[in-house]
Short mmCIF file of C-alpha atoms in Angstrom, two decimals:
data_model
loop_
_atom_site.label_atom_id
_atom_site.label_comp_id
_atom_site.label_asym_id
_atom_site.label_seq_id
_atom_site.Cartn_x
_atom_site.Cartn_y
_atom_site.Cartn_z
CA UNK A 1 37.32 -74.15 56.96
CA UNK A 2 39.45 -75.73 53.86
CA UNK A 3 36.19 -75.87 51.54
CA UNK A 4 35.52 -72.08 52.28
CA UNK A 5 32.28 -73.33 53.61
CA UNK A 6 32.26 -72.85 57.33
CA UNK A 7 33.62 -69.80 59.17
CA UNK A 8 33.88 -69.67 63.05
CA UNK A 9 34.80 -67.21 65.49
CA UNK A 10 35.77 -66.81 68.54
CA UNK A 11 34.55 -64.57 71.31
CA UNK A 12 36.70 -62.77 73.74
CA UNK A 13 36.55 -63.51 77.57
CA UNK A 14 34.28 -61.42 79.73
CA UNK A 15 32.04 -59.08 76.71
CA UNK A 16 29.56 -57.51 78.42
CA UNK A 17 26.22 -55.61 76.91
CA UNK A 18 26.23 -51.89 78.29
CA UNK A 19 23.75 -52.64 80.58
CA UNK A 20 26.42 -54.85 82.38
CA UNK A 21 24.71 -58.15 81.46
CA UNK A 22 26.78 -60.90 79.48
CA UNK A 23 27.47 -60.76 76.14
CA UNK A 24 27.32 -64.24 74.17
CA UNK A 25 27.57 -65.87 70.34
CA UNK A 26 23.95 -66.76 71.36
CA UNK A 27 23.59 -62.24 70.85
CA UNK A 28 25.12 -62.83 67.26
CA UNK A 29 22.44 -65.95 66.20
CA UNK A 30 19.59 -63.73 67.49
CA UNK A 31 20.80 -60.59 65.90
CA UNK A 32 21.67 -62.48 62.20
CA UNK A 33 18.27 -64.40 61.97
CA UNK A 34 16.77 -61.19 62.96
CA UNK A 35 18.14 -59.24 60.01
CA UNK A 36 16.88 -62.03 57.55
CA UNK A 37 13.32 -61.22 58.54
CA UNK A 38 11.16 -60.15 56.23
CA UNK A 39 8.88 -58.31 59.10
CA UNK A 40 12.09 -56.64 59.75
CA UNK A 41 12.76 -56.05 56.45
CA UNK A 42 16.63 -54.77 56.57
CA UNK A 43 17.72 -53.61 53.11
CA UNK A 44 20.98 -54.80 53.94
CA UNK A 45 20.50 -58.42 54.83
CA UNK A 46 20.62 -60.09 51.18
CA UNK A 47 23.90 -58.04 50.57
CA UNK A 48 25.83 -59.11 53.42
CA UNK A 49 23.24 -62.33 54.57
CA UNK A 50 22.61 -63.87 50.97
CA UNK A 51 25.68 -66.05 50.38
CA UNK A 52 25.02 -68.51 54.04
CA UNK A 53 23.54 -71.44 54.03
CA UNK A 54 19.46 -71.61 54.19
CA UNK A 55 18.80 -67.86 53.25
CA UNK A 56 16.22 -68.25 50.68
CA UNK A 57 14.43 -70.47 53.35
CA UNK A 58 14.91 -68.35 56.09
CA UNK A 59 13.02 -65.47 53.59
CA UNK A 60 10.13 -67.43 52.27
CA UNK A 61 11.75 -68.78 49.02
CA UNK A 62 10.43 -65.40 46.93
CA UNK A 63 9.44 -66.43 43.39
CA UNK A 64 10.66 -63.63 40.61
CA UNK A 65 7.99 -61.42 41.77
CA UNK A 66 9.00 -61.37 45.21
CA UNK A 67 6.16 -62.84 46.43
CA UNK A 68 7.51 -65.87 49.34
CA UNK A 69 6.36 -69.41 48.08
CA UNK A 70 7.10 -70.56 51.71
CA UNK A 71 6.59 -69.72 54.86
CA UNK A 72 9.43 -67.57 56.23
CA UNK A 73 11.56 -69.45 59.19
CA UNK A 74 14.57 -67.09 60.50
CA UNK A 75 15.82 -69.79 62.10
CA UNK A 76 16.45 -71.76 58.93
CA UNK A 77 19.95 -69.51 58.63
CA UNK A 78 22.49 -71.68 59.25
CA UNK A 79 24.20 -70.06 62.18
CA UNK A 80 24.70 -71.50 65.36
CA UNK A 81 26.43 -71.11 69.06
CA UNK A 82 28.15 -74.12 69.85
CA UNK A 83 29.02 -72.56 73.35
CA UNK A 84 28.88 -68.89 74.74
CA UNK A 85 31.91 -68.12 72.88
CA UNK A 86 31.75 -70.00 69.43
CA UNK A 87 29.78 -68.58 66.14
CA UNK A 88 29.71 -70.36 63.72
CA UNK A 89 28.03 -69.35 60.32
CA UNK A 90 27.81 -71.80 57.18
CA UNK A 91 27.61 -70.71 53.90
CA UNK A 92 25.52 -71.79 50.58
CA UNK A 93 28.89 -71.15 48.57
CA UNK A 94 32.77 -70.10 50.06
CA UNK A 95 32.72 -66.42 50.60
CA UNK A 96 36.71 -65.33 50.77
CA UNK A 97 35.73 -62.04 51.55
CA UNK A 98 32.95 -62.79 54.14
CA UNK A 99 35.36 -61.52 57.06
CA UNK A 100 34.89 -58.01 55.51
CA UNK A 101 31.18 -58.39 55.34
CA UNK A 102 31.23 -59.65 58.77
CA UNK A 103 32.48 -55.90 60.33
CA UNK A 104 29.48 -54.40 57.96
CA UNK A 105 27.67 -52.37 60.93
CA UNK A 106 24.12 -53.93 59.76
CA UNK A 107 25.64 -56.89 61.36
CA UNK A 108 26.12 -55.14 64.90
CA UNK A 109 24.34 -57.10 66.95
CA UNK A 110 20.97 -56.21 68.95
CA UNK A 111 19.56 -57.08 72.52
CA UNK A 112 16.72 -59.62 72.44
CA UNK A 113 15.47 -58.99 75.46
CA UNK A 114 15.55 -55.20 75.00
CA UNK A 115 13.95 -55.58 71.08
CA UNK A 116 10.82 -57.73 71.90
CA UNK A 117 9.92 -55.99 75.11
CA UNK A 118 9.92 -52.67 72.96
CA UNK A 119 9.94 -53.60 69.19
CA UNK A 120 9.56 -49.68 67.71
CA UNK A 121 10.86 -47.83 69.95
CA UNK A 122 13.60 -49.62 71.94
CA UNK A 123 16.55 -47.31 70.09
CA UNK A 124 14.49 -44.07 71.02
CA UNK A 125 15.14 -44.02 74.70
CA UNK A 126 19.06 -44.24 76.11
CA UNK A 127 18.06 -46.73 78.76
CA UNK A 128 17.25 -49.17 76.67
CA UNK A 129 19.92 -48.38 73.77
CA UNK A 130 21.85 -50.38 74.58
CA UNK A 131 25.45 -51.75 72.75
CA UNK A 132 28.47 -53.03 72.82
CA UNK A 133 31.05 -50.80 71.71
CA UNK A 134 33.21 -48.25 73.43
CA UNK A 135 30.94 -45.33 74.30
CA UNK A 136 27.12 -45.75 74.99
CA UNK A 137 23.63 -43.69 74.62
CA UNK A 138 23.68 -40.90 77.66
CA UNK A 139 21.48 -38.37 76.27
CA UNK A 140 19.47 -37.76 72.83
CA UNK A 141 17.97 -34.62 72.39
CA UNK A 142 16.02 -34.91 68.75
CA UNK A 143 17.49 -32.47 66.29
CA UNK A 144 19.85 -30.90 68.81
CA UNK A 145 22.58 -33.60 70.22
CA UNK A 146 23.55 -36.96 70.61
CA UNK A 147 25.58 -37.41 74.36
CA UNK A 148 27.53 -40.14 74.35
CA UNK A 149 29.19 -41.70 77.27
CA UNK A 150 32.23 -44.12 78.00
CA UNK A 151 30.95 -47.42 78.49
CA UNK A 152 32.45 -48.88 81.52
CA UNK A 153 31.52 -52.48 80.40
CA UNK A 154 33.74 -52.41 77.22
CA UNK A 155 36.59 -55.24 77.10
CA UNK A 156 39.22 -52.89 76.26
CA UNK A 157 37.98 -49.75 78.76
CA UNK A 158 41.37 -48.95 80.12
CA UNK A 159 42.11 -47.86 76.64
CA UNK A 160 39.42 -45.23 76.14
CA UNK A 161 40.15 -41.89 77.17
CA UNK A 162 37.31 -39.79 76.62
CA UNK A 163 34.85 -39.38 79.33
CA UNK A 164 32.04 -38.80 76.23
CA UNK A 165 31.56 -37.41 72.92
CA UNK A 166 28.77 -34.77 72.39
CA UNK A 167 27.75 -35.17 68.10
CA UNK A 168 26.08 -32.00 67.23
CA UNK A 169 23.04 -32.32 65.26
CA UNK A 170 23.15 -29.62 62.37
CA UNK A 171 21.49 -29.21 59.32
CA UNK A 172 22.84 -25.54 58.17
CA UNK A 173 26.43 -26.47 56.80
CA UNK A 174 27.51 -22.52 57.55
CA UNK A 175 25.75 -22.81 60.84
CA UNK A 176 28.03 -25.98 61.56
CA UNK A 177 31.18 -24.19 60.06
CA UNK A 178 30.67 -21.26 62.71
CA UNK A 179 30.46 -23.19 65.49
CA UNK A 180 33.55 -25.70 64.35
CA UNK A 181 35.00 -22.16 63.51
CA UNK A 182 34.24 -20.60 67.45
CA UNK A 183 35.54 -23.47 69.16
CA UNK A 184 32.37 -24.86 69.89
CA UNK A 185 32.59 -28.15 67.32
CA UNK A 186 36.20 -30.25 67.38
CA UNK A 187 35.42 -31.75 64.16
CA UNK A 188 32.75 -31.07 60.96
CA UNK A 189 32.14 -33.42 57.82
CA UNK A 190 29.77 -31.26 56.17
CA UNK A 191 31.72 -28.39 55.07
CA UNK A 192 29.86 -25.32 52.91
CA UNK A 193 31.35 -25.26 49.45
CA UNK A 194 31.94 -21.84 48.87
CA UNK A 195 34.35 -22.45 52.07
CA UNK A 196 36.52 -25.54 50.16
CA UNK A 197 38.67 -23.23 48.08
CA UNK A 198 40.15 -21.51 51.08
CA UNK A 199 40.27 -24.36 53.93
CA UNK A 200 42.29 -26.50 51.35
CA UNK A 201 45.21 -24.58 52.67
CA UNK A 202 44.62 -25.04 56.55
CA UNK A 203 46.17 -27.85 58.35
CA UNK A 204 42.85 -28.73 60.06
CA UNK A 205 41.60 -29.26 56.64
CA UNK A 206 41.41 -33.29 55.59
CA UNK A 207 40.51 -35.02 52.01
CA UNK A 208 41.19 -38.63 52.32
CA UNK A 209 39.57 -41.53 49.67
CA UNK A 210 36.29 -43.10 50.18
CA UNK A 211 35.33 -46.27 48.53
CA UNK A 212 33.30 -44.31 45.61
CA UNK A 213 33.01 -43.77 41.97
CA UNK A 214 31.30 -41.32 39.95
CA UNK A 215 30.54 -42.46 36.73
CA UNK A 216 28.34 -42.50 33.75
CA UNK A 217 25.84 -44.36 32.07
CA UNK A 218 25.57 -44.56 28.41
CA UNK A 219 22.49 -46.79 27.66
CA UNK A 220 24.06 -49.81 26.06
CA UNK A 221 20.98 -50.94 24.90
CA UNK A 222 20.55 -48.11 22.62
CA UNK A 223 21.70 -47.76 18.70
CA UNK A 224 23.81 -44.94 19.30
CA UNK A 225 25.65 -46.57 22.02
CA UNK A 226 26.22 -49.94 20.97
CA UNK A 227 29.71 -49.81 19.15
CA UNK A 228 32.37 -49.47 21.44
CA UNK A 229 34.24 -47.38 19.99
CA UNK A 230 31.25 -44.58 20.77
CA UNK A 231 31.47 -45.35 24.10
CA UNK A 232 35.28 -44.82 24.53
CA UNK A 233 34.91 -41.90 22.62
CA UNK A 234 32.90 -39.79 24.81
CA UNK A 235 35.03 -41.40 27.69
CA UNK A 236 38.22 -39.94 26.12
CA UNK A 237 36.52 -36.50 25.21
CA UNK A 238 36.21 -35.74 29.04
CA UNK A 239 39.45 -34.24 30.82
CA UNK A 240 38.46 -35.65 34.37
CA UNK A 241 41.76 -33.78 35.41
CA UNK A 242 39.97 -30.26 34.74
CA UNK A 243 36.51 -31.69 36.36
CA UNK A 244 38.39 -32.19 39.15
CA UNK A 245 40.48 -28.85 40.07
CA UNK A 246 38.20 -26.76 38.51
CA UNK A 247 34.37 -27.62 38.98
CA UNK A 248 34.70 -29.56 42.29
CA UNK A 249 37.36 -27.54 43.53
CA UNK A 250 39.93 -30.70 43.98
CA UNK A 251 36.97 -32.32 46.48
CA UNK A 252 36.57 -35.61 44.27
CA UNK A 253 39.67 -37.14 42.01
CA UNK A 254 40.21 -37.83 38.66
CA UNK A 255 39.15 -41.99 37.61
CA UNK A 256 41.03 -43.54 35.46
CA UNK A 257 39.31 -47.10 36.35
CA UNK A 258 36.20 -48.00 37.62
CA UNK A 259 37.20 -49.82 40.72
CA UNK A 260 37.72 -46.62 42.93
CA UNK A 261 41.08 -45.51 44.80
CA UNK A 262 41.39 -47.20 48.52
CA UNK A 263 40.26 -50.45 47.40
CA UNK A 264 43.02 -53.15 48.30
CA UNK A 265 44.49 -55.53 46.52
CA UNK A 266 44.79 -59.67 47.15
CA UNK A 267 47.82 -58.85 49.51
CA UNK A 268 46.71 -55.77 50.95
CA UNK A 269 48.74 -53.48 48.55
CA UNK A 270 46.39 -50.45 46.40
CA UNK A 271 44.66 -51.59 44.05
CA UNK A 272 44.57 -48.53 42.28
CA UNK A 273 48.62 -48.59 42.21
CA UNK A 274 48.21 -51.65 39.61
CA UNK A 275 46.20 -49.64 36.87
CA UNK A 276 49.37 -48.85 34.78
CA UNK A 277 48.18 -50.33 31.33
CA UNK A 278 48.03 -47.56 29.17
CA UNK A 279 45.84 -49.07 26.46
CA UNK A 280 43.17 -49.75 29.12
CA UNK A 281 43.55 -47.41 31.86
CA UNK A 282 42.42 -43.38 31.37
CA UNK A 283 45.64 -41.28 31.20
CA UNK A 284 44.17 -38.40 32.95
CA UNK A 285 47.60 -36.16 32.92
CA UNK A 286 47.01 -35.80 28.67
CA UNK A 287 43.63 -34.53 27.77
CA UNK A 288 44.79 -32.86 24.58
CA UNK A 289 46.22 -36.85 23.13
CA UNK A 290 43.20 -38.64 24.52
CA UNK A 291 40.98 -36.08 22.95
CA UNK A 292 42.70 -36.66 19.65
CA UNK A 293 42.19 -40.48 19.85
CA UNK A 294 38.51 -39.81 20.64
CA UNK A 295 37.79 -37.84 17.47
CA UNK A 296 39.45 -41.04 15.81
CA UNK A 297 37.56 -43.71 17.15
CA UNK A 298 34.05 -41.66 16.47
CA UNK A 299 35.35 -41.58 12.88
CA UNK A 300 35.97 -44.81 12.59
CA UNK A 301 32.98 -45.81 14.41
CA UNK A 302 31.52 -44.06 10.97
CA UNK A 303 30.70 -40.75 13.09
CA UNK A 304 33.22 -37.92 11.82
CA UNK A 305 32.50 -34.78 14.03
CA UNK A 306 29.39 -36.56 15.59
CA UNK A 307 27.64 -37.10 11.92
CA UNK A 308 25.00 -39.46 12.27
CA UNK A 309 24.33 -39.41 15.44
CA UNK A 310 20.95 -38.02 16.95
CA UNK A 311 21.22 -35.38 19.53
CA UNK A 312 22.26 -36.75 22.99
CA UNK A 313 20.04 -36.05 26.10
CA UNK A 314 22.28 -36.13 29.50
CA UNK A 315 20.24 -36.72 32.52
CA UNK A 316 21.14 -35.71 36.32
CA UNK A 317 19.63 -34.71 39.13
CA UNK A 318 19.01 -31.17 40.25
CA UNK A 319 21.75 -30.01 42.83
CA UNK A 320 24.43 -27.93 42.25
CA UNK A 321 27.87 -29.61 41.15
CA UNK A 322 25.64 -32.45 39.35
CA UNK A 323 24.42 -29.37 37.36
CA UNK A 324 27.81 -27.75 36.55
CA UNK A 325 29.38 -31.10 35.69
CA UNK A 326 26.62 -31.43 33.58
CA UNK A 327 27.38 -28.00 31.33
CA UNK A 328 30.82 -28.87 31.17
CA UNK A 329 29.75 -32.71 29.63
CA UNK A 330 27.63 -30.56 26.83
CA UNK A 331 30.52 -28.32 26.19
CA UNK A 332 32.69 -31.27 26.29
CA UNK A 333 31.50 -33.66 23.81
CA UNK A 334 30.14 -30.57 21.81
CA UNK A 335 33.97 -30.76 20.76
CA UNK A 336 33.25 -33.89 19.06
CA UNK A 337 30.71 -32.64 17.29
CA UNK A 338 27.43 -33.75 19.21
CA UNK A 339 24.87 -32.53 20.30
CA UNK A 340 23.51 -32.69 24.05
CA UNK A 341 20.22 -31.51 25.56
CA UNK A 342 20.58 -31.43 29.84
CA UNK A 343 17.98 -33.00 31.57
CA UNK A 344 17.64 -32.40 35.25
CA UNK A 345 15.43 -34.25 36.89
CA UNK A 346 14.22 -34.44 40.42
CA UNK A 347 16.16 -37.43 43.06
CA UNK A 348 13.11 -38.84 44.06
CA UNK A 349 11.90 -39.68 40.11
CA UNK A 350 16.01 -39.22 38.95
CA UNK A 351 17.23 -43.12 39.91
CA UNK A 352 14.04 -45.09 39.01
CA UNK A 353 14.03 -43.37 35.66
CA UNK A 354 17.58 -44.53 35.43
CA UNK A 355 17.34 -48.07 36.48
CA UNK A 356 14.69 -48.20 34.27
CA UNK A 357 16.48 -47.52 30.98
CA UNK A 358 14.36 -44.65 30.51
CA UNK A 359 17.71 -42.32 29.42
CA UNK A 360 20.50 -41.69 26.51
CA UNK A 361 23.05 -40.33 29.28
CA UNK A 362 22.96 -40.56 32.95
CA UNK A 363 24.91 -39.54 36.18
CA UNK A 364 24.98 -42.45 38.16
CA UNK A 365 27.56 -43.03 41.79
CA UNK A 366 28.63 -45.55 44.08
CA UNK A 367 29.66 -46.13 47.33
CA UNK A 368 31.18 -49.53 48.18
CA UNK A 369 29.69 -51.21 51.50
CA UNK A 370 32.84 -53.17 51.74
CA UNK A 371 36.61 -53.55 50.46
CA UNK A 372 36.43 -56.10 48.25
CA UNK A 373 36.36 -55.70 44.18
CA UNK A 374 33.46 -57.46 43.69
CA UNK A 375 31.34 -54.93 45.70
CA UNK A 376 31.52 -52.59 42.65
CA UNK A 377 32.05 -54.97 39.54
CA UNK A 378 28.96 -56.83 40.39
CA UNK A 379 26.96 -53.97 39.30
CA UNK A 380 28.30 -54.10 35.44
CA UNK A 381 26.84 -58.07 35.69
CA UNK A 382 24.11 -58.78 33.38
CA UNK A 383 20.98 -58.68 35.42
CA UNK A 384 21.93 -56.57 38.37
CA UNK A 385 19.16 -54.45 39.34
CA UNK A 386 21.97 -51.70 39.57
CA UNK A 387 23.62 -52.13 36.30
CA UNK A 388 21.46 -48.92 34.85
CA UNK A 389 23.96 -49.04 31.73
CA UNK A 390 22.30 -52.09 30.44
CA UNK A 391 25.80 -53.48 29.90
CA UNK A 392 26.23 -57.22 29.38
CA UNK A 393 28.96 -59.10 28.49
CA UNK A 394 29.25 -63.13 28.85
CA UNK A 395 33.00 -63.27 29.55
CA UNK A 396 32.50 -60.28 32.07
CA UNK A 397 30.11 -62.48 33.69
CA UNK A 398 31.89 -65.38 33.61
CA UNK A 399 35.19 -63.79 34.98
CA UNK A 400 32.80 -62.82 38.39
CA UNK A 401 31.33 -66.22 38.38
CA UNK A 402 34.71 -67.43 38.67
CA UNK A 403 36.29 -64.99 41.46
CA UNK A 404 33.26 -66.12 43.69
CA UNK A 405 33.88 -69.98 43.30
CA UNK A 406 37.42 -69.21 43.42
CA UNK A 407 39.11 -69.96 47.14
CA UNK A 408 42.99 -68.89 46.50
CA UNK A 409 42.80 -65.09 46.76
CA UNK A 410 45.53 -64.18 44.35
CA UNK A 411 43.44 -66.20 41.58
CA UNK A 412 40.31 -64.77 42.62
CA UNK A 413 42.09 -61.33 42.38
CA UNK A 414 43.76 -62.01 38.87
CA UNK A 415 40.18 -62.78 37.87
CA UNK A 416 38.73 -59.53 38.92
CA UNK A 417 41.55 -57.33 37.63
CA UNK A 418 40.61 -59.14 34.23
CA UNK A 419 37.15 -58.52 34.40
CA UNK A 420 37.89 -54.25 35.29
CA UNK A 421 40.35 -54.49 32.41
CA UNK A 422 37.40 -56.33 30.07
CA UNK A 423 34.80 -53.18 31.86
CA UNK A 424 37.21 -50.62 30.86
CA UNK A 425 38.15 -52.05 26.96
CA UNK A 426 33.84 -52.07 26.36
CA UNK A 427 33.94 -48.54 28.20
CA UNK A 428 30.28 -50.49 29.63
CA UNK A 429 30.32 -47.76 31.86
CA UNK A 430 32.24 -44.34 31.71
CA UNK A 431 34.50 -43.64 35.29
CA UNK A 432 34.48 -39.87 35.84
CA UNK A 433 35.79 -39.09 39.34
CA UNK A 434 36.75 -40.94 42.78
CA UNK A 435 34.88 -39.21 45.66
CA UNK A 436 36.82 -38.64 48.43
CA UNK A 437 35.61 -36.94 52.03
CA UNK A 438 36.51 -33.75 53.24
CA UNK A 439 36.03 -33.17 56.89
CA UNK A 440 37.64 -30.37 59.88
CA UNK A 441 39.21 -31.34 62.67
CA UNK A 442 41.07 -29.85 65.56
CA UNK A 443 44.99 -30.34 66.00
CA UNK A 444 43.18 -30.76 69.61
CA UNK A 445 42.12 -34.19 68.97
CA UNK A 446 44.62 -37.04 69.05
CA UNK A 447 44.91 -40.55 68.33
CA UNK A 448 41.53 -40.71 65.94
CA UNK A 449 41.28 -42.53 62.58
CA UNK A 450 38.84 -42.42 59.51
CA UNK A 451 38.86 -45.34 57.33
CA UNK A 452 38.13 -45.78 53.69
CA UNK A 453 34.38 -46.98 54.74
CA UNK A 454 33.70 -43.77 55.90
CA UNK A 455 33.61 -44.29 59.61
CA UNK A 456 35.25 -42.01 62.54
CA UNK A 457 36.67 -44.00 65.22
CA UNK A 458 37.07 -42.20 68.48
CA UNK A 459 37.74 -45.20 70.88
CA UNK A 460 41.55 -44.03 71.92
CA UNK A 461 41.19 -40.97 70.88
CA UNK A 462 42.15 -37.73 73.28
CA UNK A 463 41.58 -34.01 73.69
CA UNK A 464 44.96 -32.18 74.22
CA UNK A 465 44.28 -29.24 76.70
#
C-alpha cells in the first residue's frame, strides 16, 4: 500500500499441496501464526515476523526478562485471507524490504491438517511430508539419503525435468570427494581442504559470494580500545589480501567494508561496486602504505610501537583456519609493536563468552538471512544482542532508525551507505574477509543456479547423458 503498511499478494490459479489437495492463502495464515508461537518456539519468527502488526500480542507481550505479561494469542498477527487467493499481512511499521523476508524459507508454509494430527513427527515420515515446491519426500533413509521425487502437483510441472534428486548424506568430506570423484555424486559443497589448492584449477570447480563477513571484535568498551584511531590501526596492520591467497587458499575474499560482496544496491546494482572512497574504504591491493598509516595513527593515538598498551589477548575458537588466522593476527600486529596472547576456546563456551564482553579480541562472522543492508548493520546498533563489539554510536543509530521509517528506497539506501561509511570511519568493528562457497559440480548438470543466500535450485535443471 502507499503508507508501506499493508502488503498483499496474490495466489496463482490451481496450487496444489503434494498430496494433491488445494493449496490456499488460508495455508499461509495458518503457517505465519504458527511460527509466532511460543510452544513452537521458531528462532526465526521475531527476525522475519517482528515488524507486522500485533506481534508482541500474538507472543505474550514478554517484559525485559522474557517472561509473557499476557496470554499468548497467535491469532492476534495481523494476517488474513480475504479469499482463497488473497494474503494479506499488515505491518506495525512499513517494511520496504519485507518482500525479501517474505521468500525467507522459515516462512514456507506447513499443512494444518498434517501438523496437528502428528505434531513431532509429521516431517519424519514421507507420507506425510508433505510441500509445495517442485520435487517432494520419496524416501529418507537417516544418515544415508534423502530421495526426492518430482511432484506432479507443482503449478509449473511441465518445466521440471528431473524425474528425482537423490542428496547423499555424508559426514567424511574425503569420503564425499571420492564418491563426487567416481561418478557416484553430481555435485559436493563440502570439499576437504587439503583438496582446494588443486581443484581451483578444474572447471567443475565453483567459488561464488555468499552474503557473509568475517570480521573482528575489538571490545569498545575497553580502555585500550576506545580511541579510534587504535581501532583503525590494527585494521590497517592486517593485509587481508595475503589472508586471503595464502591462509585460506583464495576460499574467502579480501573486505574492504563491512557490508559483504553480493549484497545489492537500491536499484539492484552491487553494492560492493560503490565502496570507492579511499579515506573510508580498506585498500586491500597496498598493504605496505596502509601499514605505514597504521604505525601513524597508533603514534598519534599516544602509542609509538604499541607503548602503553597492555598485552592483547585474541580469542577464537578451536578449528583449523580460525587457528592459523589467528597466528598470522599475532605476527601481524606484533609489527606494531604489541603484544598478543591466542586464546582458543571451545564453540560451545566461544560465542557466549563473546556476546558477553568477556574478551580484548574476538573472531566473530556473519551470514545475512536476507539481501537487504540492514540485515548486517543492525548488528553494530547499540543494544543488539549481536553487537559483541560493544560499539555504540548515536548518529549510527539514528541513520538505521531512519532507513526503517524511510519508504523511498533510494533515501533509505543513501541512509545506510552513510551509516557503513560512519561503521567504517569508528573502525566499531574490524572487516577481515567475505566468505564465499566453494562447491563441485558436473559439466553433466544443466540449467541449475546457486544464489547469494546459499540455496541450490534444481527445479529446471537436467542431466546431459
Amino acid at each position: 500500500s502507499d503508507d508501506g503498511l499493508t502488503w498483499t499478494f496474490h495466489l496463482r490459479d490451481g496450487l496444489k499441496w503434494s498430496d494433491g489437495s488445494d493449496f490456499t492463502a488460508g495455508d499461509f495464515v495458518y503457517s505465519w501464526q504458527r511460527m509466532v508461537d511460543p510452544e513452537v518456539a521458531a528462532p526465526y519468527a521475531e527476525t522475519v515476523l517482528g515488524m507486522v502488526e500485533g506481534y508482541e500480542d500474538a507472543i505474550g507481550n514478554p517484559d525485559a526478562n522474557g517472561n509473557t505479561t499476557t496470554t499468548p494469542d497467535v491469532t492476534k498477527l495481523k494476517v488474513e485471507a480475504p479469499d482463497d487467493k488473497t494474503f494479506v499481512v499488515h505491518m506495525a511499521k512499513p517494511t520496504p524490504y519485507f518482500d525479501k523476508l517474505a521468500t525467507f524459507a522459515a516462512l514456507s508454509p506447513v499443512k494444518k491438517d498434517v501438523v496437528e494430527s502428528n505434531p513431532d513427527g509429521w516431517t519424519l515420515d514421507p507420507k506425510t511430508y508433505v510441500s509445495t515446491g517442485p520435487f517432494k519426500l520419496k524416501e529418507w533413509k537417516a544418515g544415508s539419503y534423502l530421495l526426492l521425487e518430482k511432484n506432479e502437483n507443482y503449478w509449473n510441472k511441465d518445466a521440471v525435468k528431473l524425474d528425482g534428486i537423490k542428496c547423499l548424506l555424508m559426514q567424511d568430506q574425503n569420503a564425499a570427494f571420492s564418491a563426487y570423484e567416481s561418478g557416484d555424486a553430481l555435485m559436493i559443497k563440502d570439499i576437504p581442504t587439503q583438496e582446494i589448492t588443486t581443484l581451483q584449477k578444474r572447471p567443475d570447480y565453483h567459488i561464488d559470494p555468499q552474503l557473509g563477513t568475517y570480521f573482528i571484535d575489538l571490545n569498545n568498551t575497553l580502555d585500550e580500545f576506545k580511541d579510534a584511531k587504535v581501532r583503525q590501526a590494527l585494521s590497517l596492520a592486517l593485509d587481508r589480501k595475503y589472508i586471503s591467497e595464502t591462509i585460506t587458499a583464495g576460499t574467502y575474499t579480501p573486505a574492504k567494508g563491512f557490508i559483504p560482496q553480493g549484497v545489492s544496491d537500491w536499484d539492484g546494482s552491487s553494492w560492493y561496486d560503490h565502496l570507492t572512497d579511499p579515506s573510508v574504504y580498506i585498500n586491500v591491493d597496498d598493504y605496505q602504505a596502509n601499514l605505514a598509516k597504521a604505525k601513524e595513527l597508533l603514534a598519534e593515538a599516544g602509542h609509538p610501537n604499541g607503548e602503553g598498551l597492555p598485552t592483547l589477548t585474541y580469542s577464537t575458537n578451536d578449528s583449523a583456519y580460525h587457528k592459523k588466522i589467528a597466528e598470522y593476527l599475532q605476527q601481524a600486529w606484533g609489527e606494531l609493536g604489541l603484544k598478543i596472547d591466542v586464546n582458543i576456546v571451545e564453540w560451545k563456551s566461544f560465542t557466549p563468552q563473546r556476546r558477553s564482553g568477556n574478551y580484548q579480541i574476538a573472531r566473530d562472522g556473519w551470514v545475512m538471512d536476507y539481501d537487504d543492508p540492514s540485515n548486517i548493520l543492525n548488528l553494530t546498533a547499540t543494544g543488539n544482542g549481536n553487537n559483541s563489539s560493544k560499539y555504540s554510536n548515536p548518529e549510527y543509530d539514528a541513520l538505521l532508525e531512519k532507513a526503517a521509517a524511510e519508504k523511498d528506497q533510494k533515501t533509505r539506501f543513501e541512509y545506510f551507505h552513510q551509516a557503513e561509511e560512519m561503521l567504517m570511519r569508528d573502525m566499531g568493528v574490524t572487516p577481515l574477509l567475505y566468505y564465499n562457497e566453494m562447491y563441485l559440480q558436473s559439466d553433466k548438470i544443466k540449467d541449475s543456479y546457486h544464489t547469494t543466500d546459499g540455496i541450490y535450485h534444481f527445479e529446471y535443471a537436467d542431466i546431459a547423458e
